Coordinates of C-alpha atoms and ligand atoms in Angstrom, one line a residue:
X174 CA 99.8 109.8 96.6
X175 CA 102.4 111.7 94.8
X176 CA 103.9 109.5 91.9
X177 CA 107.2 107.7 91.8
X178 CA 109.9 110.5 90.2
X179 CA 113.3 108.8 91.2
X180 CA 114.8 110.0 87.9
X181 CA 114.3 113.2 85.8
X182 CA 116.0 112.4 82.8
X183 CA 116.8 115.7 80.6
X184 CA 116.9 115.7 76.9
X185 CA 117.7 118.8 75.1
X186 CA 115.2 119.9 73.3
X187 CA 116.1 120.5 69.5
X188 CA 117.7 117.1 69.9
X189 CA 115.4 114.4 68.0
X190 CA 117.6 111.4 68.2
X191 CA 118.2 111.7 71.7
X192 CA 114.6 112.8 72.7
X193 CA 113.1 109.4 71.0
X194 CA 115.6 107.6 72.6
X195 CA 115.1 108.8 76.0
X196 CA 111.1 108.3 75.3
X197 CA 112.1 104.7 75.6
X198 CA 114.1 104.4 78.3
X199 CA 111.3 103.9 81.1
X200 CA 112.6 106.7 83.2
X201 CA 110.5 107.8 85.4
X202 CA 110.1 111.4 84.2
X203 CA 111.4 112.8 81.0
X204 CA 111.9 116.4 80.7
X205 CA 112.1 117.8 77.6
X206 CA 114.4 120.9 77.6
X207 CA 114.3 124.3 76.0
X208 CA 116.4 126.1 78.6
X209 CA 120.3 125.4 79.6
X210 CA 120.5 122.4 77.4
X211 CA 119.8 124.5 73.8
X212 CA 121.4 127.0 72.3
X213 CA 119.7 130.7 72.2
X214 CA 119.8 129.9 68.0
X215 CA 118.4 126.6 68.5
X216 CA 115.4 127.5 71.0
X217 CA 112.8 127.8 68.2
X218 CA 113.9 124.7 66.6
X219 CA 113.6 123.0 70.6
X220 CA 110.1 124.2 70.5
X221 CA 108.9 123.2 67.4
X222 CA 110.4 119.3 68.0
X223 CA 108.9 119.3 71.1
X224 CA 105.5 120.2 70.2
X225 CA 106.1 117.6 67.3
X226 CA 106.9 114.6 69.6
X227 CA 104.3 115.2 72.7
X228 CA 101.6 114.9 69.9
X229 CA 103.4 112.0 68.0
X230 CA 105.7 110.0 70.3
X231 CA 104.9 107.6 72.8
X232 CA 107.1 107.8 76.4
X233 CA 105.5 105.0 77.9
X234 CA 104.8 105.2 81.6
X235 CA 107.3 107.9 81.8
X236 CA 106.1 111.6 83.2
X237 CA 105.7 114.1 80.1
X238 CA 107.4 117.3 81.5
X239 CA 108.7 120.3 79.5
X240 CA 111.6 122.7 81.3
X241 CA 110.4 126.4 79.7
X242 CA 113.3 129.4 80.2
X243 CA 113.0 131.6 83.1
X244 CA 109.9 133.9 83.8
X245 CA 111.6 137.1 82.9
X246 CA 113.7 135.9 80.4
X247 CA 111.5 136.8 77.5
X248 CA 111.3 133.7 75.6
X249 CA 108.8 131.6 78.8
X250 CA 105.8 133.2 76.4
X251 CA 107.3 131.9 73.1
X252 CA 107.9 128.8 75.1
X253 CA 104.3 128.6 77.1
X254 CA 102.7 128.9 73.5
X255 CA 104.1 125.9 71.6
X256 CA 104.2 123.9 74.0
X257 CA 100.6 123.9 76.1
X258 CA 98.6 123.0 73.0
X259 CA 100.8 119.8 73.3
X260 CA 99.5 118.9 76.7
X261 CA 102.7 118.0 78.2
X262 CA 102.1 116.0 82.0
X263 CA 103.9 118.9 83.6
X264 CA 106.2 122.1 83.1
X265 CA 109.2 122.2 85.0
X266 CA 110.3 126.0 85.6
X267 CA 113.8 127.4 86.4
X268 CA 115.6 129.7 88.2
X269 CA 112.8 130.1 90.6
X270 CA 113.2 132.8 92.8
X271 CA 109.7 134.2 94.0
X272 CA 106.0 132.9 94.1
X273 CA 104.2 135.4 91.7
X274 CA 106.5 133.6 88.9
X275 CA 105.2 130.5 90.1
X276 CA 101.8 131.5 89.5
X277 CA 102.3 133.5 86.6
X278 CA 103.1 129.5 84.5
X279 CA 100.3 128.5 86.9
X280 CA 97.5 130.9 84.9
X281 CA 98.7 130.6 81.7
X282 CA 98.1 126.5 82.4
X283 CA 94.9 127.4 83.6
X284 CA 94.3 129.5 80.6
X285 CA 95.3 126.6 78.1
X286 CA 93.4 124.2 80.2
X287 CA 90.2 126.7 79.8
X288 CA 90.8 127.7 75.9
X289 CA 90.5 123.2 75.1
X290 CA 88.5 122.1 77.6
X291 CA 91.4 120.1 79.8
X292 CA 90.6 119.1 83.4
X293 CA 91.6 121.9 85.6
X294 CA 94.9 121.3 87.1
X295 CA 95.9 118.3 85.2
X296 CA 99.5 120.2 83.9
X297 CA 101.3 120.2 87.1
X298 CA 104.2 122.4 87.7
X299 CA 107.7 121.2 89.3
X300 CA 110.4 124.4 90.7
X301 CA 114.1 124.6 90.5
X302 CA 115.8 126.4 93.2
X303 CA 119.0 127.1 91.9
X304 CA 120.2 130.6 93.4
X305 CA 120.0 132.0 96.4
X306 CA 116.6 134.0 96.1
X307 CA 115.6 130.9 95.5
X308 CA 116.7 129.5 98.7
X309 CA 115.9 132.4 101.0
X310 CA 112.0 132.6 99.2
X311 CA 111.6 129.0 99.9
X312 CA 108.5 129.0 101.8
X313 CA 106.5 131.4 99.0
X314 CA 107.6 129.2 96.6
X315 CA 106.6 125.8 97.8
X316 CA 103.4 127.5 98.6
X317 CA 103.0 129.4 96.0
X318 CA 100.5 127.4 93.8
X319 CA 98.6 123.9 94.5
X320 CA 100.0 123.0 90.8
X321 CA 103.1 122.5 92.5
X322 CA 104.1 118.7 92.9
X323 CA 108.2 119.2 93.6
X324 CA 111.2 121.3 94.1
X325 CA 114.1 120.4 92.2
X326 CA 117.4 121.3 94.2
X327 CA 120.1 122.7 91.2
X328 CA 123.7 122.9 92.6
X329 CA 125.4 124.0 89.7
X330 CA 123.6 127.1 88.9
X331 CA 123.2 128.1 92.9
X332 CA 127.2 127.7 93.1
X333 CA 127.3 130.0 90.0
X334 CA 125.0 132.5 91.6
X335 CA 126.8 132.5 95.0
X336 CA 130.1 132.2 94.0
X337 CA 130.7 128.9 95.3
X338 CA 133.2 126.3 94.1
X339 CA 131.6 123.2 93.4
X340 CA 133.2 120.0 95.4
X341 CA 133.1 116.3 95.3
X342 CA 131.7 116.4 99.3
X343 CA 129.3 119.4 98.4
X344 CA 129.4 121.2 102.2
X345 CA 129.5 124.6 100.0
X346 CA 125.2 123.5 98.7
X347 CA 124.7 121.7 101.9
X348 CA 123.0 124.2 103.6
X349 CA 120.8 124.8 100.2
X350 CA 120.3 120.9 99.6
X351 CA 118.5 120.3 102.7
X352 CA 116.6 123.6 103.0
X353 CA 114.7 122.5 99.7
X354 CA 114.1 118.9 100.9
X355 CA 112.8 119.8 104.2
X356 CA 110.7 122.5 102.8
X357 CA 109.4 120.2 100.3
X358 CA 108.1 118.0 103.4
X359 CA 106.8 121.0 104.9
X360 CA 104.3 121.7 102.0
X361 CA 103.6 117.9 101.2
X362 CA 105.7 118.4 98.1
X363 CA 108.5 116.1 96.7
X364 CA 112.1 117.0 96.2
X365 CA 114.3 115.7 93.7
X366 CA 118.0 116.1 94.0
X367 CA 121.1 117.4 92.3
X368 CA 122.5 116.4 88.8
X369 CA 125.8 114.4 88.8
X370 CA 128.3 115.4 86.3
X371 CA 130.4 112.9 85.9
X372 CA 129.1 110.7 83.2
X373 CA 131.6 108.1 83.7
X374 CA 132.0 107.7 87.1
X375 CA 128.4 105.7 88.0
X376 CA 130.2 104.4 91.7
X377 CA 129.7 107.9 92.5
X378 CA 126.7 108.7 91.2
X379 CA 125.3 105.5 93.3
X380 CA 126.7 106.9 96.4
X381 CA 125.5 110.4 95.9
X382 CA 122.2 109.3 95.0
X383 CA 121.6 106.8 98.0
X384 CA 122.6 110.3 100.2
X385 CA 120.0 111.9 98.5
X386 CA 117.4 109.2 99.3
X387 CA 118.9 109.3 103.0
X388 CA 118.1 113.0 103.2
X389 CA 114.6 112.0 101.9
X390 CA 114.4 112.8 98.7
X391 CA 112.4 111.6 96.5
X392 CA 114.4 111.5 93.5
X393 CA 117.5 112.8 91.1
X394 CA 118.1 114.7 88.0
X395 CA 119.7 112.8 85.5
X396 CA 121.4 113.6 81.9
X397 CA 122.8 110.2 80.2
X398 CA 120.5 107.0 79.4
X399 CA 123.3 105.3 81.7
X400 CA 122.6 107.0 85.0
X401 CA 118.4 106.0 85.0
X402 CA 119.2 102.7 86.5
X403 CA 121.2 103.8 89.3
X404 CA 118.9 106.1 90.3
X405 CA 115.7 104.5 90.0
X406 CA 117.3 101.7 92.3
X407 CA 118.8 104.4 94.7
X408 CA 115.9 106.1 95.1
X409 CA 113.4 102.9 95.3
X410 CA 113.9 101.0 99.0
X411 CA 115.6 97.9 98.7
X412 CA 113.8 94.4 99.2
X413 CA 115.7 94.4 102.7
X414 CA 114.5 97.5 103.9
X415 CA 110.7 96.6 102.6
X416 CA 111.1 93.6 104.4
X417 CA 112.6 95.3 107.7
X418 CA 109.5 98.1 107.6
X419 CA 107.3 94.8 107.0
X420 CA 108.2 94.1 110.3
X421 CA 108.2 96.8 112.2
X422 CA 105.0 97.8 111.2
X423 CA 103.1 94.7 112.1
X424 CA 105.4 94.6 115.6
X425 CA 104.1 97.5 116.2
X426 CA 100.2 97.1 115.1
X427 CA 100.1 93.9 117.7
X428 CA 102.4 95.6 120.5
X429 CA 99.8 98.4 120.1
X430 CA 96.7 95.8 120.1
X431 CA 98.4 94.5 123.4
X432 CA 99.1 98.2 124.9
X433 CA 102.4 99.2 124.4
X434 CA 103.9 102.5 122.5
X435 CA 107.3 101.4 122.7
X436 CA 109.1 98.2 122.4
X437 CA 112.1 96.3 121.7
X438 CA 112.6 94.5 118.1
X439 CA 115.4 92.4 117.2
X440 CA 117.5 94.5 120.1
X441 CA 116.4 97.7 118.7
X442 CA 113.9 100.1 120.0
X443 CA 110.9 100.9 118.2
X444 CA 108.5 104.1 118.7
X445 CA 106.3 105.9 117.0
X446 CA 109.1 107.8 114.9
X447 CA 110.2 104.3 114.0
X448 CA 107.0 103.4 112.9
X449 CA 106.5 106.0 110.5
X450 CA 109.5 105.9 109.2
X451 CA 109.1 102.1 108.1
X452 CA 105.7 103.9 107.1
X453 CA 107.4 105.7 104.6
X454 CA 109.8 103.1 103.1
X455 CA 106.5 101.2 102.4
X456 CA 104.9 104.4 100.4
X457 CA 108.3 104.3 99.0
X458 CA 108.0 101.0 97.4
X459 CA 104.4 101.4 96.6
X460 CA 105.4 104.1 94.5
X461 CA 108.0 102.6 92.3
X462 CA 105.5 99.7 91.7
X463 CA 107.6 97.0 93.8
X464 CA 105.4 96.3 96.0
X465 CA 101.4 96.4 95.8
Ligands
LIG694 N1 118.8 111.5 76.6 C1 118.6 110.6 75.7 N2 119.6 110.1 75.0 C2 120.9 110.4 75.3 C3 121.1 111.4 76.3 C4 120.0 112.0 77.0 N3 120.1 112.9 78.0 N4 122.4 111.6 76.5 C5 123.0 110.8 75.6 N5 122.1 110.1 74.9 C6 122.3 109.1 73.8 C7 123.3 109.6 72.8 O1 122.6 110.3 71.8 C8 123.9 108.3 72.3 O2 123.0 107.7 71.4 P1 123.5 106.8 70.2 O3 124.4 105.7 70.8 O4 122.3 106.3 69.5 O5 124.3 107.7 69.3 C9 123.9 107.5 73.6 O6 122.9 108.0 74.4 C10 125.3 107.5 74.3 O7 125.6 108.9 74.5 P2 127.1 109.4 74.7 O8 127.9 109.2 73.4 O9 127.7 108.6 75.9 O10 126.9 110.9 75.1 P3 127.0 112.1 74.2 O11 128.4 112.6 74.0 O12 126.2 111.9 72.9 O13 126.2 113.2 75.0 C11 125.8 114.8 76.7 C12 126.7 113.7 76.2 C13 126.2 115.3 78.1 C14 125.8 116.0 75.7 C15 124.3 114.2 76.7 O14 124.3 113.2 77.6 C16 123.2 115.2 77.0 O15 122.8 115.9 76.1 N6 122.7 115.2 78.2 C17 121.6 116.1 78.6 C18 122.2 117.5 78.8 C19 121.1 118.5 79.3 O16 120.0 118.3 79.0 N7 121.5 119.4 80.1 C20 120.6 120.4 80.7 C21 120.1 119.9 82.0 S1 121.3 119.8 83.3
LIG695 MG1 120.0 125.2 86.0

């Protein structure tokens, strides 16, 4: 089972106070950042702090992950180096827009894992599609390596790249939004959703992230200690819906034992697509630990 990731918080890199703060947050991923979030000047420093606090610094139960620059950019080798000694959980890379680069961070893992003596496969490797070779590649990429775990879905940058303006409804990334999720599904991978920008305005960040968990994903990118609890209750199914799926599922185990595919439940009809959908709100809760 894949783990619970409702919230990727970022913390730029060079940033000490805000990285050991965010190690004690209890979010469920932590990504330690070297690309958008530091300065070109301050890239060396990012690396250096990071390397310091994967080996020193304690995040809890929260997922280790380290977002490199671009493959191409010429600094994802400077990057790759400092950091992999560290053993970080998992490396999130950006600006995906093909396979090979994929694999490309996949080998030089499996080189690092080699040169120590790791457990093959143990760094995992997350993908941001955030342009539109990103998009239109979408089924290399999510197949492109079995590190892979999840896409990230970036709006901002893909708006930038296409020329979009960015809107409160979003129908100008819709199109990109749900082509990541769905091909995230496709490959058995997990998709985590958009960053919102609005660092006061939390009613909206509750309503955007409860579409993203409607469109099935799995979780959200986050930037501010403020938003992890709005997400990681967003993205976890609520103790009514646990309860509904509860039911459905063991309706549907007896109506089964006695026979019947479909049947009614409270007024509503319930088939298999039902079924598996409570299915999934129960994996759901296993995940985030609320239920055993
Ligand atoms: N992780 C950990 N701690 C954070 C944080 C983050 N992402 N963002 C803010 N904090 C801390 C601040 O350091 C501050 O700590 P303090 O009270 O001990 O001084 C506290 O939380 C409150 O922060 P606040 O004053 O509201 O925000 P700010 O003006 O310091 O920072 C941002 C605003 C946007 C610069 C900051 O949230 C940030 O750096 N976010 C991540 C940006 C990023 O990584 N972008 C790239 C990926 S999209
Ligand atoms: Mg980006």
């Amino acid at each position: 089972m894949l783990r619970s990731r409702r919230a990727l918080l970022y913390v730029p890199g060079d940033d000490l106070h805000k990285v050991e703060k965010a190690a004690v947050l209890g979010a469920d991923c932590v990504c330690l950042d070297i690309e958008d979030g530091v300065a070109l000047n301050r890239k060396a420093d990012a690396r250096v702090t990071i390397a310091g606090v994967l080996s020193r610094l304690d995040f809890g139960r929260s997922e280790r992950l380290v977002r490199i620059n671009p493959v191409g950019s010429g600094l994802e080798n400077d990057d790759l180096a400092a950091i992999l000694p560290a053993h970080p959980d998992g490396i999130v890379i950006p600006k995906v827009q093909n396979a090979g680069q994929v694999q490309w961070v996949s080998k030089q893992i499996a080189e690092a894992e080699n040169f120590y003596g790791w457990e093959i496969g143990g760094i995992i490797l997350l993908a941001l599609i955030e342009s539109a070779r990103g998009v239109v590649n979408l089924k290399e990429i999510a197949g492109a390596d079995p590190r892979l775990q999840a896409l990230i879905f970036g709006a901002e940058d893909l708006a930038g790249d296409i020329g979009a303006v960015r809107t409160r409804p979003g129908w100008e990334i819709f199109y990109a939004r749900s082509a990541v999720v769905t091909h995230a599904a496709a490959f058995g991978l997990q998709a985590i959703d958009m960053v919102w920008m609005d660092l006061h305005d939390v009613d909206g960040l509750r309503e955007e992230s409860r579409q993203g968990a409607q469109m099935a994903y799995a979780g959200k990118q986050i930037i501010h200690p403020n938003q992890v609890e709005p997400a990681h209750t967003a993205f976890a199914p609520s103790d009514e819906a646990i309860a509904q799926a509860r039911r459905v599922v063991e309706a549907a185990a007896r109506q089964q034992d006695a026979g019947k595919g479909a049947f009614a439940l409270a007024g509503k009809m319930v088939d298999m697509p039902v079924v598996k959908a409570a299915e999934w709100v129960l994996a759901r809760a296993r995940a985030a630990g609320k239920i055993e």
